[in-house]
Short mmCIF file of C-alpha atoms in Angstrom, two decimals:
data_model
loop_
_atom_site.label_atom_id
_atom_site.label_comp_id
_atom_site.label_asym_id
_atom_site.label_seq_id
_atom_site.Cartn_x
_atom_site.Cartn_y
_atom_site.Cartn_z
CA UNK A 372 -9.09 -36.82 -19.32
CA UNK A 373 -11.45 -37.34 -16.16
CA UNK A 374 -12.91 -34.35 -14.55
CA UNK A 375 -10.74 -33.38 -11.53
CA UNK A 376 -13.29 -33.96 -9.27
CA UNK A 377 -13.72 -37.59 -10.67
CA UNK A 378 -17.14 -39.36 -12.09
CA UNK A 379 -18.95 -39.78 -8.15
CA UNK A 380 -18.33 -42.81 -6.74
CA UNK A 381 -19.55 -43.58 -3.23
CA UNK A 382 -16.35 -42.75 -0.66
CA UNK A 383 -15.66 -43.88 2.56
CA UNK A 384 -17.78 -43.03 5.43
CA UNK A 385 -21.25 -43.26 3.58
CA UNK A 386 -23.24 -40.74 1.81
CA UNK A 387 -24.60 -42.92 -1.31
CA UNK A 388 -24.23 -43.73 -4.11
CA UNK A 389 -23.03 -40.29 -6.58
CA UNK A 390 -21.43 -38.76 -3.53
CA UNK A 391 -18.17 -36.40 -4.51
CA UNK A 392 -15.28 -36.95 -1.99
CA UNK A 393 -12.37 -35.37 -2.27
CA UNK A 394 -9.37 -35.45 0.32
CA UNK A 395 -6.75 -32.66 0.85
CA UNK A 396 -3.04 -33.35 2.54
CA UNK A 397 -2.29 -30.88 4.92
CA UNK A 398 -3.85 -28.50 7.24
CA UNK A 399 -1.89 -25.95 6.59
CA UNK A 400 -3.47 -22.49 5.11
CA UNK A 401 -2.81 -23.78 1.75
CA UNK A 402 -4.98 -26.84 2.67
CA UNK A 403 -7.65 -25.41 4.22
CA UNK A 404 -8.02 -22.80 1.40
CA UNK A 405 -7.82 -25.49 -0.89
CA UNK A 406 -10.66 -27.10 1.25
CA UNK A 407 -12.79 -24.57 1.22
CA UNK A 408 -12.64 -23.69 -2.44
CA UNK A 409 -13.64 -27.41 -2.97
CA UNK A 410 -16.78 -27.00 -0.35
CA UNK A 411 -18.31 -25.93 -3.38
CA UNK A 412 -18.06 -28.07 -5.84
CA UNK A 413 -17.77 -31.56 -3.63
CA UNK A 414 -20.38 -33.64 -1.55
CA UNK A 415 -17.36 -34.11 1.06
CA UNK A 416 -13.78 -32.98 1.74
CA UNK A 417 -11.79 -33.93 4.32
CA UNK A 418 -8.63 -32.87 5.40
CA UNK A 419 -5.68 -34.83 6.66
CA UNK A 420 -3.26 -33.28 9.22
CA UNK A 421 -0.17 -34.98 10.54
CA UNK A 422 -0.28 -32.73 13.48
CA UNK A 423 -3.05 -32.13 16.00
CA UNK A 424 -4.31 -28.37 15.72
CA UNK A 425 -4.19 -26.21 18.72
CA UNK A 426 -6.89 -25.53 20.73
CA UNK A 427 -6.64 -21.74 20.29
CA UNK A 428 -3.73 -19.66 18.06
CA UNK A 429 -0.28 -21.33 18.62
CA UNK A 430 2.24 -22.49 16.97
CA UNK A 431 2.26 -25.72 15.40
CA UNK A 432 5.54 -28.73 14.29
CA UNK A 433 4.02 -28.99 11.09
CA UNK A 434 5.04 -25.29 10.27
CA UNK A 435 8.95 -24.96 11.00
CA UNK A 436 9.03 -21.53 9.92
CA UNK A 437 5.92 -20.59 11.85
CA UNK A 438 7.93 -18.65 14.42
CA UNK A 439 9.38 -16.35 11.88
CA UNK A 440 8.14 -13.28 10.05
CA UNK A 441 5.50 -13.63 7.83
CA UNK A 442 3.16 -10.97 6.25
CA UNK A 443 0.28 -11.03 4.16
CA UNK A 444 0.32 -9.06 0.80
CA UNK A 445 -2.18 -7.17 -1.12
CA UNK A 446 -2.90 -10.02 -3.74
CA UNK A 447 -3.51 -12.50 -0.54
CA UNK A 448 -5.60 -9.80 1.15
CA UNK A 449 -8.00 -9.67 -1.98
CA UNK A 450 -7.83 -13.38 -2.54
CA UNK A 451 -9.05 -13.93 1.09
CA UNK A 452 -11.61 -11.76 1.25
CA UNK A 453 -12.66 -13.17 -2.30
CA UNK A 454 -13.04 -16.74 0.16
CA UNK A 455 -14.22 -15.33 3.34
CA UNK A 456 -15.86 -11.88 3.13
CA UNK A 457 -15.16 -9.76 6.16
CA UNK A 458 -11.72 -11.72 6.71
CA UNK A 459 -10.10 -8.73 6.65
CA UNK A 460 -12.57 -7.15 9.02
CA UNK A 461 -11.72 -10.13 11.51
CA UNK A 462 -8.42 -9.89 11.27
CA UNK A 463 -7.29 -5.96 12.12
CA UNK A 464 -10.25 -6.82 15.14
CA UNK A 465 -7.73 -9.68 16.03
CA UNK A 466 -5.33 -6.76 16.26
CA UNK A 467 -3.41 -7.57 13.10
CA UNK A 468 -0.96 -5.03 12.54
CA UNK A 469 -1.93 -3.25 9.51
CA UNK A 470 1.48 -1.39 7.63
CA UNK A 471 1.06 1.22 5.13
CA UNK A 472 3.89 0.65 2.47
CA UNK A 473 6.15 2.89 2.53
CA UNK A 474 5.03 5.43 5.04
CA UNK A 475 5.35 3.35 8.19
CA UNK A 476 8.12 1.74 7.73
CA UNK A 477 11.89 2.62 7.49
CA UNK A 478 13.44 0.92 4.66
CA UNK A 479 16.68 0.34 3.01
CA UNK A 480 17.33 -1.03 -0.11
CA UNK A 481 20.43 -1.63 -2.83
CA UNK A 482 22.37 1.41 -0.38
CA UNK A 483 19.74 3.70 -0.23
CA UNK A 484 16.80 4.64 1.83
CA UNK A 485 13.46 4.87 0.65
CA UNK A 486 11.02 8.12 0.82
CA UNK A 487 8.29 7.68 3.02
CA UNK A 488 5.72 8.64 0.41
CA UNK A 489 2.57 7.88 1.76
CA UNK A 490 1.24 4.64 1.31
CA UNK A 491 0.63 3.32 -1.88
CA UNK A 492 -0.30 -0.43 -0.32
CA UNK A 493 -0.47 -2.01 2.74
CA UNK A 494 0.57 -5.64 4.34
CA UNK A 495 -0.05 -7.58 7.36
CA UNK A 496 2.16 -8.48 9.99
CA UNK A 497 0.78 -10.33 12.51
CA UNK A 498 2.37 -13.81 13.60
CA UNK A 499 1.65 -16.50 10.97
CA UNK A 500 -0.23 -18.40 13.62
CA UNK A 501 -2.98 -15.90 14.44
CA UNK A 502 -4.06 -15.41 10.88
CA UNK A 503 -4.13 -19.60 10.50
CA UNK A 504 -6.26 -19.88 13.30
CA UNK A 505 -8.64 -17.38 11.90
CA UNK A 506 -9.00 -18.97 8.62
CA UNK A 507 -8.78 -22.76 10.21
CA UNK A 508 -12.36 -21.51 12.56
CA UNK A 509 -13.65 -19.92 9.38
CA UNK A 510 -13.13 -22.93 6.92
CA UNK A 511 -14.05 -25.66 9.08
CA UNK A 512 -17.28 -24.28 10.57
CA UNK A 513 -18.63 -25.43 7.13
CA UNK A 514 -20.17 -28.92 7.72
CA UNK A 515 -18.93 -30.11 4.16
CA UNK A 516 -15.65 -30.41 5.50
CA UNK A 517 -14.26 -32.56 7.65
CA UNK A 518 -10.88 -32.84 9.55
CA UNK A 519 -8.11 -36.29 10.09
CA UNK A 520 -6.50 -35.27 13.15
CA UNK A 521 -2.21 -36.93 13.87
CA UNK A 522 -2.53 -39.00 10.17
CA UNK A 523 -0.19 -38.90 7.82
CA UNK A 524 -0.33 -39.78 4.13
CA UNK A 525 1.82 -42.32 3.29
CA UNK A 526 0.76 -43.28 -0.31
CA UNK A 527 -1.83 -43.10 -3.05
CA UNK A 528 -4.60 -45.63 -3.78
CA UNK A 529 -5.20 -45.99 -7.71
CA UNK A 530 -2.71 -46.41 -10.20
CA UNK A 531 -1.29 -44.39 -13.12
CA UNK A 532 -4.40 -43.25 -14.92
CA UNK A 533 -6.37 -42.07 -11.75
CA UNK A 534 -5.68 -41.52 -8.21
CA UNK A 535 -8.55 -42.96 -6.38
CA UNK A 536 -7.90 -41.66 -2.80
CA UNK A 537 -4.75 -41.90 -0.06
CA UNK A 538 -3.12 -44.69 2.56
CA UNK A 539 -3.28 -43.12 6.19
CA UNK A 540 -1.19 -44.14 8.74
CA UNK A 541 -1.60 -42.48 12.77
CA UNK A 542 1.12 -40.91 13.55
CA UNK A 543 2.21 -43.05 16.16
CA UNK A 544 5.97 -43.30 15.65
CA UNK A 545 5.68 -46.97 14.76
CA UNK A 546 6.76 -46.89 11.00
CA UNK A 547 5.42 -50.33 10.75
CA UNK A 548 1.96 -49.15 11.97
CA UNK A 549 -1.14 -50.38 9.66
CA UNK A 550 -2.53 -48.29 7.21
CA UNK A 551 -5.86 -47.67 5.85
CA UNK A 552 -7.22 -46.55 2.97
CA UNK A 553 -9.43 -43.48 2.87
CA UNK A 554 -10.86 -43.40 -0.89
CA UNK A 555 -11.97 -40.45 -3.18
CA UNK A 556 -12.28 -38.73 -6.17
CA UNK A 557 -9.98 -36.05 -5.92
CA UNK A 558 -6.60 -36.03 -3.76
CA UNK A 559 -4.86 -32.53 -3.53
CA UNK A 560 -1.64 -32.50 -2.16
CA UNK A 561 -1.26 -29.47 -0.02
CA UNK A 562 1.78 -30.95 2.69
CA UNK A 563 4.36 -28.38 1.90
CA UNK A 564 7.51 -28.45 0.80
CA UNK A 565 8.61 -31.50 1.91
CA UNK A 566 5.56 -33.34 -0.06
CA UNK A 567 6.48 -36.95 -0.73
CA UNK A 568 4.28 -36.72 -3.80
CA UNK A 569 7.09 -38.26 -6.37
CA UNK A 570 7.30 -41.09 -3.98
CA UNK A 571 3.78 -41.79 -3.99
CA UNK A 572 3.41 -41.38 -7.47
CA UNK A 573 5.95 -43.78 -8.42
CA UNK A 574 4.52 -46.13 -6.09
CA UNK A 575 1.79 -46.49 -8.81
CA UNK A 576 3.58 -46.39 -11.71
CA UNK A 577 3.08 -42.63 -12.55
CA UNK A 578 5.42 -39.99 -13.09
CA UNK A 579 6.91 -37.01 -10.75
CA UNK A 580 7.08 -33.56 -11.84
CA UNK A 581 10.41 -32.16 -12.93
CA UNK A 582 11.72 -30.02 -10.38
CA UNK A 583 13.58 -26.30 -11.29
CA UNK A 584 15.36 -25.24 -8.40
CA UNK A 585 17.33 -22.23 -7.38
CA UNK A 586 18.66 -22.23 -3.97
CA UNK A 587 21.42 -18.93 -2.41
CA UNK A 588 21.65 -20.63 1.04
CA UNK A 589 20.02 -18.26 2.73
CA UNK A 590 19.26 -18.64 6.19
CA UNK A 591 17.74 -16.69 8.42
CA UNK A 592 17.00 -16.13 12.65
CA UNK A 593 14.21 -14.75 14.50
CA UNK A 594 13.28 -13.19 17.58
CA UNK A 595 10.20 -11.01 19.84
CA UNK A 596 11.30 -8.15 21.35
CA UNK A 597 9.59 -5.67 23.13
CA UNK A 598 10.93 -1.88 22.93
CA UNK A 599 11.39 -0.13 25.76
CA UNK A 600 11.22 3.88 24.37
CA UNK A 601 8.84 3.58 22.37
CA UNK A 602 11.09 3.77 18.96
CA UNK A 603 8.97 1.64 16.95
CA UNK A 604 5.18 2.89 17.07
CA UNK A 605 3.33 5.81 16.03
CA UNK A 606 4.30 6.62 12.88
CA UNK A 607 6.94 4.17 12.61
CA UNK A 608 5.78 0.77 12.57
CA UNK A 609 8.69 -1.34 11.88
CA UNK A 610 11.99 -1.28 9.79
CA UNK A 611 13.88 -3.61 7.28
CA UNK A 612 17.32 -4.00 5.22
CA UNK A 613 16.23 -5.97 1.91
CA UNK A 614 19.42 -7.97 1.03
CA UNK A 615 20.98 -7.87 -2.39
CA UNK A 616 23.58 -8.94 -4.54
CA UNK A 617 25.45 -5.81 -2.94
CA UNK A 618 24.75 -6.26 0.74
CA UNK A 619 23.59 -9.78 1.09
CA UNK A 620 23.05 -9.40 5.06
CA UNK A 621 19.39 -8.33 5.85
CA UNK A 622 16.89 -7.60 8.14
CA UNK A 623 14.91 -5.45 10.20
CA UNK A 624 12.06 -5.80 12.71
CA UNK A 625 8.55 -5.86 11.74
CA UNK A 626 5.07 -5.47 14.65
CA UNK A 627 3.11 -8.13 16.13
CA UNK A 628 -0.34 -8.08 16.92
CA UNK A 629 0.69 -7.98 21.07
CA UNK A 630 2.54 -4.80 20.28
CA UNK A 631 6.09 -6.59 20.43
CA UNK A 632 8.27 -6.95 17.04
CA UNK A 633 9.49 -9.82 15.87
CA UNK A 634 13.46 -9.59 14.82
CA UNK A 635 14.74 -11.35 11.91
CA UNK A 636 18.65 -11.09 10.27
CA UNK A 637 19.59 -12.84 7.10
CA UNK A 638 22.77 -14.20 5.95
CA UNK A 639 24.00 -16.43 3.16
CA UNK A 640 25.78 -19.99 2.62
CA UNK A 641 28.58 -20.10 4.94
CA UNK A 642 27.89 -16.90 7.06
CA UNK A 643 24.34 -18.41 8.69
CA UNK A 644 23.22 -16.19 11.43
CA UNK A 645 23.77 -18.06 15.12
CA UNK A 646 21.12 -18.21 17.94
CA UNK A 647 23.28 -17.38 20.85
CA UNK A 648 21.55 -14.60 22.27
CA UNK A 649 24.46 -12.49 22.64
CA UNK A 650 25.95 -13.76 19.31
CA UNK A 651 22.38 -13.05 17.35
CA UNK A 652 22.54 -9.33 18.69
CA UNK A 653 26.13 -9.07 17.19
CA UNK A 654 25.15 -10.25 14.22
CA UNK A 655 22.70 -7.23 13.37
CA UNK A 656 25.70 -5.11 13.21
CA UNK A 657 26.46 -6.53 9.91
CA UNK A 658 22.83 -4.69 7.93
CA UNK A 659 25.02 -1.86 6.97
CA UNK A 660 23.52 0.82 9.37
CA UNK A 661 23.25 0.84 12.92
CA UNK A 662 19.72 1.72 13.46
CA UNK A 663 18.59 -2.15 14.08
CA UNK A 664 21.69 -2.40 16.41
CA UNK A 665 20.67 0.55 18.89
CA UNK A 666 17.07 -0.29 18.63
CA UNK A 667 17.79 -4.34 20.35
CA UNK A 668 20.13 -2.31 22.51
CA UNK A 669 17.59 -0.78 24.45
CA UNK A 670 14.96 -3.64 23.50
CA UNK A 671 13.66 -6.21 25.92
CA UNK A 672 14.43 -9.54 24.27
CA UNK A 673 10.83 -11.80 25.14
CA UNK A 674 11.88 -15.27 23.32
CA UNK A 675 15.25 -17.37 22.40
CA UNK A 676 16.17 -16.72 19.04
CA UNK A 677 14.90 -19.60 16.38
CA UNK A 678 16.63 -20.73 13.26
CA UNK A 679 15.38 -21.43 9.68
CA UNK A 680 17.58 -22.54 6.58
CA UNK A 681 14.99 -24.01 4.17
CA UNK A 682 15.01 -21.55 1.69
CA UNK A 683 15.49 -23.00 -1.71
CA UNK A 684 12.78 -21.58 -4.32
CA UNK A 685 11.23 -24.98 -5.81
CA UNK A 686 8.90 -25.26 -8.45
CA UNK A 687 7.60 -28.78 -9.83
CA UNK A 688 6.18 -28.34 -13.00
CA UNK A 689 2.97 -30.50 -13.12
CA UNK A 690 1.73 -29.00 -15.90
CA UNK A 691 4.74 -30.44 -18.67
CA UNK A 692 3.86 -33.33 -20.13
CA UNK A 693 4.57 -36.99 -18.07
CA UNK A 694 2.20 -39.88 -17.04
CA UNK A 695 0.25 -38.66 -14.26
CA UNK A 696 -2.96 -39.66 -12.79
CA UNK A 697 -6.06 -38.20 -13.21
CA UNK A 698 -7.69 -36.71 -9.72
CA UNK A 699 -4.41 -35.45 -8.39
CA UNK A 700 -3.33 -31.72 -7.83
CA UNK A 701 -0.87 -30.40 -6.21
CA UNK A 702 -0.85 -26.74 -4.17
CA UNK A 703 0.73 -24.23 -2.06
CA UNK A 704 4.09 -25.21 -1.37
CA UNK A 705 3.94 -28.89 -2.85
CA UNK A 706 3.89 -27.20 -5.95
CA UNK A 707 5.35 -24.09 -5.59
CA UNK A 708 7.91 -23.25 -2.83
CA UNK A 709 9.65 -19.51 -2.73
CA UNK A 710 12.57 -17.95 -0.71
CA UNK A 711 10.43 -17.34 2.41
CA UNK A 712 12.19 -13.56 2.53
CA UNK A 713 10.16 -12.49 0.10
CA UNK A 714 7.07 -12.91 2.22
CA UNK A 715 4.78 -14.79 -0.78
CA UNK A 716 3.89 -18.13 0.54
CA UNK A 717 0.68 -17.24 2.39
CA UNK A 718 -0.60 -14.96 -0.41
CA UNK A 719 -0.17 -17.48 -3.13
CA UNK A 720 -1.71 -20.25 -1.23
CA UNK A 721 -4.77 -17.93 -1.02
CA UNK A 722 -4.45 -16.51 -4.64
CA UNK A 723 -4.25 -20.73 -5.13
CA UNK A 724 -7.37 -21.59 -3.98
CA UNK A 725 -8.86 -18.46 -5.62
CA UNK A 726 -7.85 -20.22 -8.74
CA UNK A 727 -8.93 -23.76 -7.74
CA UNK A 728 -12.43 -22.48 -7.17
CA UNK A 729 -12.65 -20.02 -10.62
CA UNK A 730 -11.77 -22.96 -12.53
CA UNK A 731 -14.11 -25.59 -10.95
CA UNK A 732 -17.02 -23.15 -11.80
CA UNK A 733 -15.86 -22.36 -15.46
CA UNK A 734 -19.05 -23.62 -17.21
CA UNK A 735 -16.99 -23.01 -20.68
CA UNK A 736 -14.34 -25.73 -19.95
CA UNK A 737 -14.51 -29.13 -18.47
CA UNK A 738 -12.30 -29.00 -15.44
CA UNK A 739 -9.66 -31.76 -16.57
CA UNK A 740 -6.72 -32.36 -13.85
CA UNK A 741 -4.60 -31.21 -16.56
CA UNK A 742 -6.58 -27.58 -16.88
CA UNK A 743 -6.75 -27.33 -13.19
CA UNK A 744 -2.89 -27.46 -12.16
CA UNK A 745 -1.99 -25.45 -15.09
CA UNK A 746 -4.49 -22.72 -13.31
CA UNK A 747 -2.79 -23.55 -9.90
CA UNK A 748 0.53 -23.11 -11.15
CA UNK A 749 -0.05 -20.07 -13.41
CA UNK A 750 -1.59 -18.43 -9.86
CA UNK A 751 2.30 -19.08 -8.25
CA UNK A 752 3.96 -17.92 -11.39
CA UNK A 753 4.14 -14.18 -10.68
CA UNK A 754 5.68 -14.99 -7.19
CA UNK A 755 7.95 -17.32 -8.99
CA UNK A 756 9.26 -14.92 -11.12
CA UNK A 757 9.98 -12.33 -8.10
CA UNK A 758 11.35 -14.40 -5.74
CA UNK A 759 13.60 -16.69 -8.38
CA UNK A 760 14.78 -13.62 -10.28
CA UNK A 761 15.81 -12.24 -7.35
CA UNK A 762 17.66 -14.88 -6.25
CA UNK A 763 19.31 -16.20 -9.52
CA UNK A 764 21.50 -13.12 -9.02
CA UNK A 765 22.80 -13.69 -5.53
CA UNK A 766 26.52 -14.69 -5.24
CA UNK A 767 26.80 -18.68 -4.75
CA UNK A 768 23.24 -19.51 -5.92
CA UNK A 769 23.33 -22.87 -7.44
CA UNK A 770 20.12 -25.42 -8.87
CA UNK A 771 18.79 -26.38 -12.22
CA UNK A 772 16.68 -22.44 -12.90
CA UNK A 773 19.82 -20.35 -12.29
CA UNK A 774 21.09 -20.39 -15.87
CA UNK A 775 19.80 -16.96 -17.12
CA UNK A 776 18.40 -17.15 -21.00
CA UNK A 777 18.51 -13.88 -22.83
CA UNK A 778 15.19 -13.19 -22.21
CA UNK A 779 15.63 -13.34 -18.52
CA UNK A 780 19.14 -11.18 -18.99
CA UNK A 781 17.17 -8.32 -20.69
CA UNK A 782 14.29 -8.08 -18.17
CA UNK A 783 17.33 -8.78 -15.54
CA UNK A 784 18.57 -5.39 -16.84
CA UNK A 785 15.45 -3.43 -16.48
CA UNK A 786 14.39 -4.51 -13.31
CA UNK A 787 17.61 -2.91 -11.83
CA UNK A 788 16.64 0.02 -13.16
CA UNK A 789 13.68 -0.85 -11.48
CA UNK A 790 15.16 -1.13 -8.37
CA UNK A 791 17.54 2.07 -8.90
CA UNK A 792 14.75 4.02 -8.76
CA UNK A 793 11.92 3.04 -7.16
CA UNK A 794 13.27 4.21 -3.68
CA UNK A 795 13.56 8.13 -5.16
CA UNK A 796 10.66 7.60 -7.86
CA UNK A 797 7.13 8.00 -6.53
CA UNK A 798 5.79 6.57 -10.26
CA UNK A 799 8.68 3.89 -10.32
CA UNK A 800 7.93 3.27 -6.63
CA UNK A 801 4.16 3.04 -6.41
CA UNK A 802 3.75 0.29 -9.59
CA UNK A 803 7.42 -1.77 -8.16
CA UNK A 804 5.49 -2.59 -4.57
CA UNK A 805 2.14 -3.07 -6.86
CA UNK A 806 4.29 -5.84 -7.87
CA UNK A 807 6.03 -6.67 -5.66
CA UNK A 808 2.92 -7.32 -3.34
CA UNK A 809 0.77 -9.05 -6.02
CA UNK A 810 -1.86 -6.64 -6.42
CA UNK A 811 -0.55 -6.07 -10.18
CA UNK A 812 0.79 -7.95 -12.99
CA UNK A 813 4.34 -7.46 -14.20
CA UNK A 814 3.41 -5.38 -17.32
CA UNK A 815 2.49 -2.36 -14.53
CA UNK A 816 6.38 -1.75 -15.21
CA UNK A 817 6.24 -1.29 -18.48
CA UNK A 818 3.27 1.19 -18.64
CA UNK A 819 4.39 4.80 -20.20
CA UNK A 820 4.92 6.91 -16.90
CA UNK A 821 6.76 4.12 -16.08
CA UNK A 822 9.14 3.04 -18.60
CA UNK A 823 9.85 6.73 -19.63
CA UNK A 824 11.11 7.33 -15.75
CA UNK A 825 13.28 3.36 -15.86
CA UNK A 826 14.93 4.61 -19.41
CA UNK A 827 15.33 7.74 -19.75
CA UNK A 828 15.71 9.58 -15.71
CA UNK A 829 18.36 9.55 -13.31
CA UNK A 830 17.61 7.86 -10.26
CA UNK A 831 15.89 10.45 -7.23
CA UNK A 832 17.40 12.29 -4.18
CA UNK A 833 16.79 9.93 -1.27
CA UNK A 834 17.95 10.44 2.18
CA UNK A 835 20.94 10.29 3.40
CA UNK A 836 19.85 9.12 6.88
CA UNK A 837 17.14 6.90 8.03
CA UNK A 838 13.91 9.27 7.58
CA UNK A 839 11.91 9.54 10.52
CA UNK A 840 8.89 10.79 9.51
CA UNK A 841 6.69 9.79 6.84
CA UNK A 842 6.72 12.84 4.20
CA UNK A 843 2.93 14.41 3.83
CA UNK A 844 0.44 13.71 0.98
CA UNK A 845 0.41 16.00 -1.36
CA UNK A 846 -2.33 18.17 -1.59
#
């Protein structure tokens, strides 16, 4: 198979002859990751944006759930900086919120509150727009990289053994608008979710991936509110109900980097939270504890309250065997979509192009399309794992990865023990969030400390009330 950065024709726009051009689909932060991995190893990349990107940090349409929560965990952190050294540095000077997990936070989970042990991790919470304008100023400042401003893709040029670049069309609402072509070497298909990759594929005789699905109908509403006694700051950043098979309602409010908090509650198929104001306040009454309700009593609310029902984990499994062209890949969430609850879309599209990159440069292995998605989707498949398992347990989940095999129903049964205990278990604790934010593989649950506490101890005191202190390191 071809190299996935093709054999060097001359592209569109010039350059000469041996010039590598490769084109990514979506300026989202999965694109321009994707983008700037690619700097590297191409002559030219552009990027092609259906939307226009804002002058300075806003929201944009292309990003329905941009006005929802959205934090950044460990394994993105370390993936980011791996792309952009001193990210990290730029962002807390943005005023990022940075949360120490669990210490600043009050959290409930499975009936139970968790310690505030001091804090083992930490994640991001600023708004999802603030940290893609950051990385959209640092990735395009290289000159290697160009931008298609208000195009959309609208089909593949090349045919079944090799993509050879993509049809563009302005958005200009006229469907029957001309297209162009914009050729290449190397197409990566970074347009979300709602990637029309198996149309364009079949358009040239190839074949789409197979899709597993599992999908709880979650839905979820958002919205900023500023408090007005000060309840959440100091050493209480933020708090959050997890949902579960047991109380499938959730959660919680979590700081901004203006020092407001953005709201979010959580319900399931049939019992979708509203966006009334009044009836969105109402609704937090169902988390189980009261301690969200008196907080947005005395909170001022600063925004109508958005909703978002998209939810369904997807994963389309490029890497099984089918005909598919040579010089396409697919990444972020056009591969790889999670329940957005779980807060791992941002980290794996950075962990993504951490991947991308790493396997460009292997001198030991020719990078064959074929090698390359297999890396991209073997970067999601830890996320995967999380945010499916989790879900293939929720009442009224439905899709073609809910079956459970017995492999999945043994390490099903572990992982509540897991859960049992990691809110009164500082060992059981400290390696589930290494987990659960990325920063470790699964197998930190099975190491000795750990697997002696899962099989063989009770599960820990925790408190009876929300605790309002963080509890002091030990000395």
């Amino acid at each position: 198979m071809n190299s996935a950065v093709g054999t060097g024709r001359r592209s569109e726009g010039g350059g000469g002859r041996g010039e590598r051009h490769a084109v990514v689909v979506g300026g989202s932060i999965a694109g321009l990751l994707a983008a700037h991995a690619l700097a590297g190893h191409c002559d030219r990349v552009t990027v092609v944006e259906r939307d226009r990107f804002p002058e300075a940090t806003g929201s944009r349409p292309g990003v329905p759930q941009g006005r929802h929560p959205h934090v950044l965990l460990e394994g993105g952190q370390t993936a980011l900086e791996s792309l952009l050294p001193g990210f990290l540095t730029e962002l807390e000077e943005a005023g990022a919120p940075r949360v120490g997990m669990p210490s600043d936070m009050v959290l409930w989970q499975n009936g139970r509150w968790l310690r505030r042990w001091p804090a083992s991790t930490h994640i991001y919470t600023g708004s999802r727009a603030q940290l893609e304008e950051l990385i959209r100023r640092r990735v395009l400042a290289n000159p290697v990289i160009g931008v298609v401003e208000g195009a959309e893709a609208v089909g593949l040029l090349g045919d079944a053994s090799r993509v050879r670049g993509v049809l563009l069309r302005a958005r200009s609402g006229d469907a029957g608008a001309e297209s162009r072509a914009l050729e290449a070497d190397l197409v990566v298909d970074a347009s979300g979710s709602g990637t029309k990759a198996p149309q364009w594929l079949a358009a040239i005789g190839a074949e789409s991936a197979y899709e597993e699905t599992i999908d709880t109908g979650l839905a979820y509403a958002s919205r900023v509110y500023r408090g007005r006694k000060g309840t959440l700051d100091g050493e209480t950043l933020g708090h959050y109900v997890y949902p579960g098979p047991d109380q499938v309602n959730g959660g919680g409010a979590l700081p901004l980097e203006d020092g407001s908090h953005l709201v979010i509650v959580s319900g399931l198929r049939g019992d979708e939270p509203p966006t009334g104001d009044d009836e969105f306040e109402a609704y937090a009454k169902r988390l189980g504890h009261p301690l969200l309700d008196r907080w947005l009593e005395e909170a001022e609310p600063l925004t109508p309250a958005f909703g978002y029902r998209r939810t369904a984990n997807i994963r389309r499994r490029y890497d099984l065997p089918g005909r598919r062209p040579a010089g396409f890949l697919a990444t972020g969430d056009a591969l790889c979509t999670f329940n957005p609850i779980y807060g791992q879309g941002m980290a794996i599209a950075a962990m993504s192009a951490v991947a991308l990159r790493d396997t460009l440069a292997d001198r030991r292995r020719t990078p064959t399309t074929r090698r390359v998605q297999r890396a991209l989707l073997a970067a999601s498949r830890q996320a995967w794992d999380i945010s499916a398992g989790a879900d293939r347990g929720m009442p009224g989940a439905v899709g073609t990865a809910v079956a459970a095999g017995p492999a999945d129903r043994v390490a099903g049964w572990y992982l509540r023990r897991v859960t049992e205990r990691s809110p009164g278990d500082p060992v059981v604790g400290r390696a589930f969030r290494a987990v659960l934010v990325l920063a470790e593989p699964v197998t930190a649950l099975f190491a000795p400390s750990v697997a002696r506490a899962v099989l063989l101890s009770r599960p820990g005191p925790t408190p009876a009330e929300p605790p309002a202190n963080p509890e002091p390191r030990e000395r």
